Every structure is written in C-alpha cells, then in structure tokens.
PDB file of C-alpha atoms in Angstrom:
ATOM      1  CA  UNK A   1       6.707 -78.151   0.074  1.00 44.00           C
ATOM      2  CA  UNK A   2       6.594 -76.603   3.511  1.00 54.00           C
ATOM      3  CA  UNK A   3       4.582 -73.429   4.040  1.00 67.00           C
ATOM      4  CA  UNK A   4       7.152 -72.005   6.415  1.00 83.00           C
ATOM      5  CA  UNK A   5       9.194 -72.520   9.483  1.00 87.00           C
ATOM      6  CA  UNK A   6       9.335 -71.103  12.953  1.00 89.00           C
ATOM      7  CA  UNK A   7      11.826 -68.296  13.548  1.00 90.00           C
ATOM      8  CA  UNK A   8      12.502 -65.841  16.338  1.00 90.00           C
ATOM      9  CA  UNK A   9      12.918 -62.083  16.220  1.00 92.00           C
ATOM     10  CA  UNK A  10      15.066 -60.536  18.994  1.00 91.00           C
ATOM     11  CA  UNK A  11      12.598 -57.660  19.252  1.00 90.00           C
ATOM     12  CA  UNK A  12       9.212 -59.287  18.641  1.00 92.00           C
ATOM     13  CA  UNK A  13       9.648 -62.928  19.512  1.00 91.00           C
ATOM     14  CA  UNK A  14       8.608 -65.977  17.459  1.00 92.00           C
ATOM     15  CA  UNK A  15       7.042 -65.739  13.997  1.00 91.00           C
ATOM     16  CA  UNK A  16       6.517 -67.974  10.986  1.00 87.00           C
ATOM     17  CA  UNK A  17       9.048 -67.331   8.244  1.00 89.00           C
ATOM     18  CA  UNK A  18       8.079 -67.969   4.615  1.00 88.00           C
ATOM     19  CA  UNK A  19      10.448 -69.529   2.104  1.00 83.00           C
ATOM     20  CA  UNK A  20      11.113 -66.998  -0.642  1.00 85.00           C
ATOM     21  CA  UNK A  21      13.932 -68.245  -2.867  1.00 84.00           C
ATOM     22  CA  UNK A  22      16.840 -70.659  -2.394  1.00 81.00           C
ATOM     23  CA  UNK A  23      18.173 -70.050   1.072  1.00 83.00           C
ATOM     24  CA  UNK A  24      16.223 -66.822   1.512  1.00 87.00           C
ATOM     25  CA  UNK A  25      13.491 -66.727   4.121  1.00 89.00           C
ATOM     26  CA  UNK A  26      11.201 -63.891   5.081  1.00 89.00           C
ATOM     27  CA  UNK A  27      12.134 -61.696   8.009  1.00 90.00           C
ATOM     28  CA  UNK A  28      10.005 -60.672  10.966  1.00 91.00           C
ATOM     29  CA  UNK A  29       6.745 -59.182   9.611  1.00 90.00           C
ATOM     30  CA  UNK A  30       6.463 -56.736  12.541  1.00 92.00           C
ATOM     31  CA  UNK A  31       9.976 -55.420  11.838  1.00 92.00           C
ATOM     32  CA  UNK A  32       9.079 -55.126   8.166  1.00 89.00           C
ATOM     33  CA  UNK A  33       5.915 -53.166   8.965  1.00 89.00           C
ATOM     34  CA  UNK A  34       7.821 -50.874  11.348  1.00 91.00           C
ATOM     35  CA  UNK A  35      10.464 -50.308   8.660  1.00 89.00           C
ATOM     36  CA  UNK A  36       7.782 -49.550   6.067  1.00 90.00           C
ATOM     37  CA  UNK A  37       6.035 -47.186   8.482  1.00 91.00           C
ATOM     38  CA  UNK A  38       9.317 -45.361   9.188  1.00 89.00           C
ATOM     39  CA  UNK A  39       9.945 -45.027   5.455  1.00 89.00           C
ATOM     40  CA  UNK A  40       6.432 -43.714   4.902  1.00 88.00           C
ATOM     41  CA  UNK A  41       6.886 -41.201   7.718  1.00 86.00           C
ATOM     42  CA  UNK A  42      10.241 -40.086   6.314  1.00 84.00           C
ATOM     43  CA  UNK A  43       8.699 -39.673   2.861  1.00 85.00           C
ATOM     44  CA  UNK A  44       5.788 -37.686   4.351  1.00 81.00           C
ATOM     45  CA  UNK A  45       8.263 -35.406   6.130  1.00 79.00           C
ATOM     46  CA  UNK A  46      10.231 -34.989   2.906  1.00 80.00           C
ATOM     47  CA  UNK A  47       7.098 -34.084   0.964  1.00 76.00           C
ATOM     48  CA  UNK A  48       5.985 -31.703   3.717  1.00 68.00           C
ATOM     49  CA  UNK A  49       9.361 -29.947   3.587  1.00 72.00           C
ATOM     50  CA  UNK A  50       9.185 -29.692  -0.206  1.00 70.00           C
ATOM     51  CA  UNK A  51       5.666 -28.259   0.103  1.00 62.00           C
ATOM     52  CA  UNK A  52       6.804 -25.848   2.828  1.00 63.00           C
ATOM     53  CA  UNK A  53       9.626 -24.597   0.627  1.00 68.00           C
ATOM     54  CA  UNK A  54       7.273 -24.318  -2.329  1.00 67.00           C
ATOM     55  CA  UNK A  55       4.788 -22.318  -0.239  1.00 58.00           C
ATOM     56  CA  UNK A  56       7.590 -20.074   1.047  1.00 63.00           C
ATOM     57  CA  UNK A  57       8.661 -19.417  -2.533  1.00 71.00           C
ATOM     58  CA  UNK A  58       5.087 -18.604  -3.538  1.00 64.00           C
ATOM     59  CA  UNK A  59       4.678 -16.258  -0.558  1.00 62.00           C
ATOM     60  CA  UNK A  60       7.908 -14.537  -1.553  1.00 70.00           C
ATOM     61  CA  UNK A  61       6.735 -14.289  -5.158  1.00 70.00           C
ATOM     62  CA  UNK A  62       3.414 -12.863  -3.979  1.00 73.00           C
ATOM     63  CA  UNK A  63       5.382 -10.371  -1.824  1.00 74.00           C
ATOM     64  CA  UNK A  64       2.943 -10.762   1.070  1.00 79.00           C
ATOM     65  CA  UNK A  65       4.430  -8.813   4.002  1.00 78.00           C
ATOM     66  CA  UNK A  66       5.808 -11.112   6.688  1.00 78.00           C
ATOM     67  CA  UNK A  67       3.476  -9.550   9.268  1.00 82.00           C
ATOM     68  CA  UNK A  68       0.466 -10.846   7.320  1.00 77.00           C
ATOM     69  CA  UNK A  69       1.815 -14.284   6.413  1.00 82.00           C
ATOM     70  CA  UNK A  70      -0.139 -16.863   8.343  1.00 81.00           C
ATOM     71  CA  UNK A  71      -3.017 -14.479   8.978  1.00 85.00           C
ATOM     72  CA  UNK A  72      -6.102 -16.095   7.561  1.00 93.00           C
ATOM     73  CA  UNK A  73      -9.850 -15.919   7.730  1.00 96.00           C
ATOM     74  CA  UNK A  74     -10.039 -18.012  10.893  1.00 95.00           C
ATOM     75  CA  UNK A  75      -7.908 -15.636  12.993  1.00 94.00           C
ATOM     76  CA  UNK A  76      -9.609 -12.450  11.840  1.00 95.00           C
ATOM     77  CA  UNK A  77     -11.506 -10.907  14.763  1.00 92.00           C
ATOM     78  CA  UNK A  78     -15.084 -10.539  13.554  1.00 95.00           C
ATOM     79  CA  UNK A  79     -17.228  -9.526  16.503  1.00 94.00           C
ATOM     80  CA  UNK A  80     -19.660  -7.036  14.962  1.00 96.00           C
ATOM     81  CA  UNK A  81     -22.085  -7.550  12.057  1.00 96.00           C
ATOM     82  CA  UNK A  82     -19.983  -5.204   9.883  1.00 96.00           C
ATOM     83  CA  UNK A  83     -16.817  -7.156  10.623  1.00 97.00           C
ATOM     84  CA  UNK A  84     -18.558 -10.440   9.870  1.00 97.00           C
ATOM     85  CA  UNK A  85     -19.822  -9.039   6.558  1.00 97.00           C
ATOM     86  CA  UNK A  86     -16.302  -7.985   5.593  1.00 98.00           C
ATOM     87  CA  UNK A  87     -14.915 -11.379   6.585  1.00 98.00           C
ATOM     88  CA  UNK A  88     -17.576 -13.220   4.601  1.00 98.00           C
ATOM     89  CA  UNK A  89     -17.014 -10.986   1.566  1.00 98.00           C
ATOM     90  CA  UNK A  90     -13.289 -11.790   1.631  1.00 98.00           C
ATOM     91  CA  UNK A  91     -13.827 -15.502   2.263  1.00 98.00           C
ATOM     92  CA  UNK A  92     -16.423 -15.729  -0.487  1.00 98.00           C
ATOM     93  CA  UNK A  93     -14.158 -13.873  -2.900  1.00 98.00           C
ATOM     94  CA  UNK A  94     -11.326 -16.348  -2.303  1.00 98.00           C
ATOM     95  CA  UNK A  95     -13.703 -19.308  -2.517  1.00 97.00           C
ATOM     96  CA  UNK A  96     -14.974 -18.191  -5.926  1.00 97.00           C
ATOM     97  CA  UNK A  97     -11.717 -16.730  -7.207  1.00 97.00           C
ATOM     98  CA  UNK A  98     -11.693 -18.887 -10.325  1.00 96.00           C
ATOM     99  CA  UNK A  99     -14.936 -17.259 -11.420  1.00 97.00           C
ATOM    100  CA  UNK A 100     -13.689 -13.778 -10.494  1.00 97.00           C
ATOM    101  CA  UNK A 101     -10.480 -14.389 -12.429  1.00 97.00           C
ATOM    102  CA  UNK A 102     -12.459 -15.246 -15.540  1.00 95.00           C
ATOM    103  CA  UNK A 103     -14.619 -12.139 -15.174  1.00 95.00           C
ATOM    104  CA  UNK A 104     -12.044  -9.660 -13.881  1.00 97.00           C
ATOM    105  CA  UNK A 105     -14.072  -9.020 -10.714  1.00 98.00           C
ATOM    106  CA  UNK A 106     -12.213  -7.104  -7.983  1.00 98.00           C
ATOM    107  CA  UNK A 107     -12.743  -5.603  -4.546  1.00 98.00           C
ATOM    108  CA  UNK A 108     -12.181  -2.314  -2.736  1.00 98.00           C
ATOM    109  CA  UNK A 109     -11.514  -2.521   1.006  1.00 98.00           C
ATOM    110  CA  UNK A 110     -12.150   0.971   2.411  1.00 97.00           C
ATOM    111  CA  UNK A 111     -11.792   2.097   6.010  1.00 96.00           C
ATOM    112  CA  UNK A 112      -9.567   3.610   8.656  1.00 92.00           C
ATOM    113  CA  UNK A 113      -6.047   2.265   9.329  1.00 93.00           C
ATOM    114  CA  UNK A 114      -5.855  -0.744  11.614  1.00 93.00           C
ATOM    115  CA  UNK A 115      -9.270  -2.173  10.776  1.00 95.00           C
ATOM    116  CA  UNK A 116      -7.982  -5.389   9.177  1.00 96.00           C
ATOM    117  CA  UNK A 117      -7.974  -4.562   5.473  1.00 96.00           C
ATOM    118  CA  UNK A 118      -4.442  -5.840   4.924  1.00 95.00           C
ATOM    119  CA  UNK A 119      -5.155  -8.890   7.077  1.00 96.00           C
ATOM    120  CA  UNK A 120      -8.048  -9.988   4.865  1.00 97.00           C
ATOM    121  CA  UNK A 121      -6.203  -9.090   1.658  1.00 96.00           C
ATOM    122  CA  UNK A 122      -3.300 -11.285   2.774  1.00 94.00           C
ATOM    123  CA  UNK A 123      -5.747 -14.030   3.697  1.00 96.00           C
ATOM    124  CA  UNK A 124      -7.189 -13.939   0.186  1.00 96.00           C
ATOM    125  CA  UNK A 125      -3.740 -14.098  -1.424  1.00 94.00           C
ATOM    126  CA  UNK A 126      -2.823 -17.090   0.734  1.00 92.00           C
ATOM    127  CA  UNK A 127      -6.175 -18.822   0.268  1.00 95.00           C
ATOM    128  CA  UNK A 128      -5.903 -18.869  -3.528  1.00 93.00           C
ATOM    129  CA  UNK A 129      -2.467 -20.531  -3.370  1.00 89.00           C
ATOM    130  CA  UNK A 130      -1.134 -22.708  -4.896  1.00 88.00           C
ATOM    131  CA  UNK A 131      -3.502 -22.525  -7.849  1.00 90.00           C
ATOM    132  CA  UNK A 132      -3.008 -18.776  -8.270  1.00 92.00           C
ATOM    133  CA  UNK A 133       0.004 -16.735  -7.139  1.00 90.00           C
ATOM    134  CA  UNK A 134      -1.042 -13.106  -6.770  1.00 92.00           C
ATOM    135  CA  UNK A 135       1.043 -10.055  -5.912  1.00 92.00           C
ATOM    136  CA  UNK A 136       0.918  -7.560  -3.037  1.00 92.00           C
ATOM    137  CA  UNK A 137       2.296  -4.037  -3.338  1.00 92.00           C
ATOM    138  CA  UNK A 138       1.682  -0.654  -1.820  1.00 92.00           C
ATOM    139  CA  UNK A 139       0.537   2.142  -4.082  1.00 93.00           C
ATOM    140  CA  UNK A 140       3.762   4.100  -3.601  1.00 90.00           C
ATOM    141  CA  UNK A 141       5.777   0.903  -4.059  1.00 90.00           C
ATOM    142  CA  UNK A 142       4.129   0.362  -7.423  1.00 91.00           C
ATOM    143  CA  UNK A 143       4.733   3.959  -8.464  1.00 92.00           C
ATOM    144  CA  UNK A 144       8.373   3.871  -7.355  1.00 91.00           C
ATOM    145  CA  UNK A 145       8.925   0.571  -9.171  1.00 90.00           C
ATOM    146  CA  UNK A 146       7.629   2.037 -12.433  1.00 91.00           C
ATOM    147  CA  UNK A 147       9.662   5.212 -11.987  1.00 93.00           C
ATOM    148  CA  UNK A 148      12.797   3.160 -11.323  1.00 91.00           C
ATOM    149  CA  UNK A 149      12.583   1.742 -14.842  1.00 92.00           C
ATOM    150  CA  UNK A 150      13.115   5.237 -16.229  1.00 93.00           C
ATOM    151  CA  UNK A 151      16.752   5.274 -15.125  1.00 91.00           C
ATOM    152  CA  UNK A 152      19.352   4.575 -17.787  1.00 90.00           C
ATOM    153  CA  UNK A 153      20.880   1.770 -15.701  1.00 90.00           C
ATOM    154  CA  UNK A 154      17.505   0.116 -14.954  1.00 88.00           C
ATOM    155  CA  UNK A 155      17.565  -3.680 -15.258  1.00 87.00           C
ATOM    156  CA  UNK A 156      13.965  -3.824 -16.456  1.00 86.00           C
ATOM    157  CA  UNK A 157      11.993  -1.699 -18.833  1.00 91.00           C
ATOM    158  CA  UNK A 158       8.725   0.025 -18.022  1.00 93.00           C
ATOM    159  CA  UNK A 159       6.949  -2.172 -20.559  1.00 93.00           C
ATOM    160  CA  UNK A 160       8.239  -5.344 -18.855  1.00 91.00           C
ATOM    161  CA  UNK A 161       7.110  -4.202 -15.421  1.00 89.00           C
ATOM    162  CA  UNK A 162       3.716  -3.065 -16.660  1.00 92.00           C
ATOM    163  CA  UNK A 163       3.308  -6.454 -18.324  1.00 91.00           C
ATOM    164  CA  UNK A 164       4.097  -8.169 -15.004  1.00 89.00           C
ATOM    165  CA  UNK A 165       1.626  -6.005 -13.086  1.00 92.00           C
ATOM    166  CA  UNK A 166      -0.919  -6.641 -15.809  1.00 93.00           C
ATOM    167  CA  UNK A 167      -0.769 -10.418 -15.990  1.00 92.00           C
ATOM    168  CA  UNK A 168      -0.554 -11.433 -12.304  1.00 92.00           C
ATOM    169  CA  UNK A 169      -3.800 -13.296 -11.410  1.00 94.00           C
ATOM    170  CA  UNK A 170      -4.637 -10.995  -8.485  1.00 95.00           C
ATOM    171  CA  UNK A 171      -2.968  -7.637  -7.870  1.00 95.00           C
ATOM    172  CA  UNK A 172      -3.402  -6.213  -4.359  1.00 96.00           C
ATOM    173  CA  UNK A 173      -2.578  -2.501  -4.085  1.00 96.00           C
ATOM    174  CA  UNK A 174      -2.443  -1.319  -0.476  1.00 94.00           C
ATOM    175  CA  UNK A 175      -2.401   2.232   0.906  1.00 93.00           C
ATOM    176  CA  UNK A 176      -4.174   3.770  -2.056  1.00 94.00           C
ATOM    177  CA  UNK A 177      -4.562   7.414  -1.110  1.00 87.00           C
ATOM    178  CA  UNK A 178      -1.269   7.736   0.746  1.00 78.00           C
ATOM    179  CA  UNK A 179       0.381   9.008  -2.444  1.00 68.00           C
ATOM    180  CA  UNK A 180       0.210  12.696  -3.337  1.00 67.00           C
ATOM    181  CA  UNK A 181      -2.295  12.181  -6.148  1.00 69.00           C
ATOM    182  CA  UNK A 182      -0.232  14.103  -8.701  1.00 83.00           C
ATOM    183  CA  UNK A 183      -0.953  13.860 -12.408  1.00 89.00           C
ATOM    184  CA  UNK A 184       2.177  11.741 -12.849  1.00 90.00           C
ATOM    185  CA  UNK A 185       1.124   9.276 -10.138  1.00 90.00           C
ATOM    186  CA  UNK A 186      -2.388   9.078 -11.528  1.00 93.00           C
ATOM    187  CA  UNK A 187      -0.996   8.353 -14.987  1.00 94.00           C
ATOM    188  CA  UNK A 188       1.063   5.421 -13.675  1.00 93.00           C
ATOM    189  CA  UNK A 189      -1.875   4.021 -11.704  1.00 94.00           C
ATOM    190  CA  UNK A 190      -4.146   4.401 -14.707  1.00 95.00           C
ATOM    191  CA  UNK A 191      -1.678   2.521 -16.910  1.00 96.00           C
ATOM    192  CA  UNK A 192      -1.722  -0.427 -14.502  1.00 96.00           C
ATOM    193  CA  UNK A 193      -5.451  -0.412 -13.742  1.00 96.00           C
ATOM    194  CA  UNK A 194      -6.436   0.154 -17.354  1.00 96.00           C
ATOM    195  CA  UNK A 195      -4.257  -2.724 -18.536  1.00 96.00           C
ATOM    196  CA  UNK A 196      -5.884  -5.028 -16.009  1.00 96.00           C
ATOM    197  CA  UNK A 197      -9.333  -3.678 -16.889  1.00 97.00           C
ATOM    198  CA  UNK A 198      -8.816  -4.348 -20.598  1.00 96.00           C
ATOM    199  CA  UNK A 199      -7.509  -7.860 -19.943  1.00 96.00           C
ATOM    200  CA  UNK A 200     -10.273  -8.590 -17.366  1.00 97.00           C
ATOM    201  CA  UNK A 201      -7.817  -9.235 -14.533  1.00 97.00           C
ATOM    202  CA  UNK A 202      -9.076  -8.742 -10.948  1.00 98.00           C
ATOM    203  CA  UNK A 203      -7.582  -6.071  -8.696  1.00 98.00           C
ATOM    204  CA  UNK A 204      -7.986  -5.521  -4.952  1.00 98.00           C
ATOM    205  CA  UNK A 205      -7.538  -1.947  -3.706  1.00 98.00           C
ATOM    206  CA  UNK A 206      -7.051  -1.062  -0.034  1.00 97.00           C
ATOM    207  CA  UNK A 207      -7.721   2.539   0.895  1.00 97.00           C
ATOM    208  CA  UNK A 208      -8.455   4.855   3.811  1.00 95.00           C
ATOM    209  CA  UNK A 209     -10.529   7.057   1.509  1.00 95.00           C
ATOM    210  CA  UNK A 210     -14.257   7.180   0.872  1.00 95.00           C
ATOM    211  CA  UNK A 211     -15.530   6.929  -2.704  1.00 96.00           C
ATOM    212  CA  UNK A 212     -15.001  10.594  -3.521  1.00 95.00           C
ATOM    213  CA  UNK A 213     -11.585  10.595  -1.888  1.00 94.00           C
ATOM    214  CA  UNK A 214     -10.531   7.531  -3.857  1.00 95.00           C
ATOM    215  CA  UNK A 215     -11.690   9.170  -7.075  1.00 94.00           C
ATOM    216  CA  UNK A 216      -9.584  12.234  -6.297  1.00 92.00           C
ATOM    217  CA  UNK A 217      -6.533  10.099  -5.532  1.00 91.00           C
ATOM    218  CA  UNK A 218      -6.503   7.799  -8.545  1.00 93.00           C
ATOM    219  CA  UNK A 219      -8.268  10.026 -11.060  1.00 93.00           C
ATOM    220  CA  UNK A 220     -11.680   9.893 -12.681  1.00 94.00           C
ATOM    221  CA  UNK A 221     -10.717   7.532 -15.511  1.00 95.00           C
ATOM    222  CA  UNK A 222      -9.179   4.915 -13.216  1.00 95.00           C
ATOM    223  CA  UNK A 223     -12.041   5.300 -10.734  1.00 96.00           C
ATOM    224  CA  UNK A 224     -14.604   4.608 -13.459  1.00 96.00           C
ATOM    225  CA  UNK A 225     -12.893   1.299 -14.219  1.00 96.00           C
ATOM    226  CA  UNK A 226     -12.707   0.350 -10.557  1.00 97.00           C
ATOM    227  CA  UNK A 227     -16.354   1.261  -9.993  1.00 96.00           C
ATOM    228  CA  UNK A 228     -17.400  -0.939 -12.929  1.00 97.00           C
ATOM    229  CA  UNK A 229     -15.445  -4.030 -11.923  1.00 97.00           C
ATOM    230  CA  UNK A 230     -15.063  -3.989  -8.116  1.00 97.00           C
ATOM    231  CA  UNK A 231     -17.341  -4.466  -5.112  1.00 97.00           C
ATOM    232  CA  UNK A 232     -16.932  -1.955  -2.285  1.00 98.00           C
ATOM    233  CA  UNK A 233     -16.432  -3.382   1.233  1.00 98.00           C
ATOM    234  CA  UNK A 234     -16.533  -0.884   4.112  1.00 97.00           C
ATOM    235  CA  UNK A 235     -14.382  -1.313   7.240  1.00 97.00           C
ATOM    236  CA  UNK A 236     -16.157   1.199   9.483  1.00 94.00           C
ATOM    237  CA  UNK A 237     -15.001   0.234  12.975  1.00 94.00           C
ATOM    238  CA  UNK A 238     -12.246   1.415  15.328  1.00 91.00           C
ATOM    239  CA  UNK A 239      -8.628   0.492  14.748  1.00 88.00           C
ATOM    240  CA  UNK A 240      -7.513  -2.882  16.147  1.00 68.00           C
ATOM    241  CA  UNK A 241      -4.004  -1.483  16.566  1.00 58.00           C
ATOM    242  CA  UNK A 242      -5.291   1.480  18.586  1.00 53.00           C
ATOM    243  CA  UNK A 243      -7.325  -0.849  20.786  1.00 52.00           C
ATOM    244  CA  UNK A 244      -4.270  -3.079  21.282  1.00 52.00           C
ATOM    245  CA  UNK A 245      -2.137  -0.108  22.344  1.00 51.00           C
ATOM    246  CA  UNK A 246      -4.837   1.051  24.759  1.00 49.00           C
ATOM    247  CA  UNK A 247      -5.015  -2.440  26.256  1.00 47.00           C
ATOM    248  CA  UNK A 248      -1.212  -2.579  26.576  1.00 44.00           C
ATOM    249  CA  UNK A 249      -1.014   0.863  28.206  1.00 46.00           C
ATOM    250  CA  UNK A 250      -4.230   1.340  30.206  1.00 51.00           C
ATOM    251  CA  UNK A 251      -2.759   4.208  32.242  1.00 47.00           C
ATOM    252  CA  UNK A 252      -1.499   6.160  29.233  1.00 50.00           C
ATOM    253  CA  UNK A 253      -4.135   5.844  26.482  1.00 50.00           C
ATOM    254  CA  UNK A 254      -3.668   7.774  23.202  1.00 47.00           C
ATOM    255  CA  UNK A 255      -5.411  11.102  23.022  1.00 45.00           C
ATOM    256  CA  UNK A 256      -8.700  11.161  21.144  1.00 42.00           C
ATOM    257  CA  UNK A 257      -8.126  11.948  17.496  1.00 39.00           C
ATOM    258  CA  UNK A 258      -4.490  10.824  17.495  1.00 37.00           C
ATOM    259  CA  UNK A 259      -3.132   8.966  14.482  1.00 34.00           C
ATOM    260  CA  UNK A 260      -3.315   5.161  14.803  1.00 31.00           C
TER     261      UNK A 260
END
C-alpha cells in the first residue's frame, strides 16, 4: 500500500497527500494548520468576549462607580512613603482576602477628599473578582436604600435588603461622615455593621473623619465593632484632584482652604 501521493495546493505548493479512506485523501497540511489556528483564534475571541461580559456583569453587581472601574493598584500614584504604605495595605488586603473573609477583617480608609481612598477601594473590589463579588455604596445611598423599603409600595422589604447588605463578601461604604449623624441614621448603620460583625463579614469604610469624628458619625456601638475588626489606614496627603485642577489652571489656582 502506498504511503501517499504528490499533490499541489494553490496557496502553498506541492505536498504529500495521505490516503484516508476510499477516494478520500488528505488536504494541504499548511491549509489545515491555518484553518485550525483561525478556529482557535475565533474561539479565544469568543471566550474573551464571554469573560468581558461576565466581568461587566460582576462590576455592575458590585456597583463600582464607572469612574473607578479599571483603576487598580498599578495606576495608583504612590510617590511618598505614606502613599506607598496605603497602597501596600490595600494590595495586601486583596491578596489575602480569603483569610480576611474567614475572619471578618476589614479596613478603614481615612483622609481628606481626593487622596485616593475610593481608587484603592475600587481596586480591591476588582482584584478579588471573580472569586468574590463585593458591593460598593455610599453611606447616604445605603441609608436611603433602607428607608425606601419603608414605603408601602416598596418592592423589597427592609429585612431582605439588610440580608443582602449582610451577606455580600465585602461591603464598601464610602463617604462615611457626609450624613447628618442623626439617631435614625446611626440606627440604620448599626443594623448593617452589627449584622456583618456578628456574621464575621469584612467591611471597608471610607471616611474624611478622624477616629473621634467617625465615632460621632456612626455612633459608639458601631464604632466599637469597627475598631475591633478593622485596620485603620491614614491618607494624610494633599488632594490629587486639587493638584490636578491647579496643574490645569496654573494662572487661576484655588484659594487656600477652598473645598476640593
């Protein structure tokens, strides 16, 4: 039996064709490899698109603000020792999140507006994907969401929403201290933080307050739980946003002491 015969490919020239079955002979091996490579590339693109859509869905579920999507540890500007410490604290927290999730270990990012607290919080939320889908909310957003369940026509009950806030792997609460700090607001925050404390679920708080200011805002009971379970990371450098505005308008810089 012959091992093959000579054949010619219009694109790649002569090749040896192998007898397969009956009158069927093998085609050009270079064409076959190119076809296989194109199929592999198409499948890789398909999988990449599926993964992109899955990531987009997870980012939507996590409610990470669009401004902070794509902001990670590598594009955080860490020029000073304090900035590098904050960056390393956030990176290390994400790296060891499985351990923190088991122990309910959280963080408090405290500092002036524009210092990168939300950037690093978003980086953590994105770094722990897809294994863990956390949730970002502002403090007032959380309070308003709970209050909305009190309406008669509310689609969800307060218990359902508290259960959702309680079971998410990582809850990021931004702008803690912007609220008025009323007894009613403190009660809602305590309900959420206490539920997560009792179930050993990690929480990340972002605030412009110092320790005493945070205690006044969220109440002594909630503060005690945060103090027990969270590490405090200080962002004590000038606002990036203020610096960016000064760079963009060098002839009309903001007045000293103006709000960033």
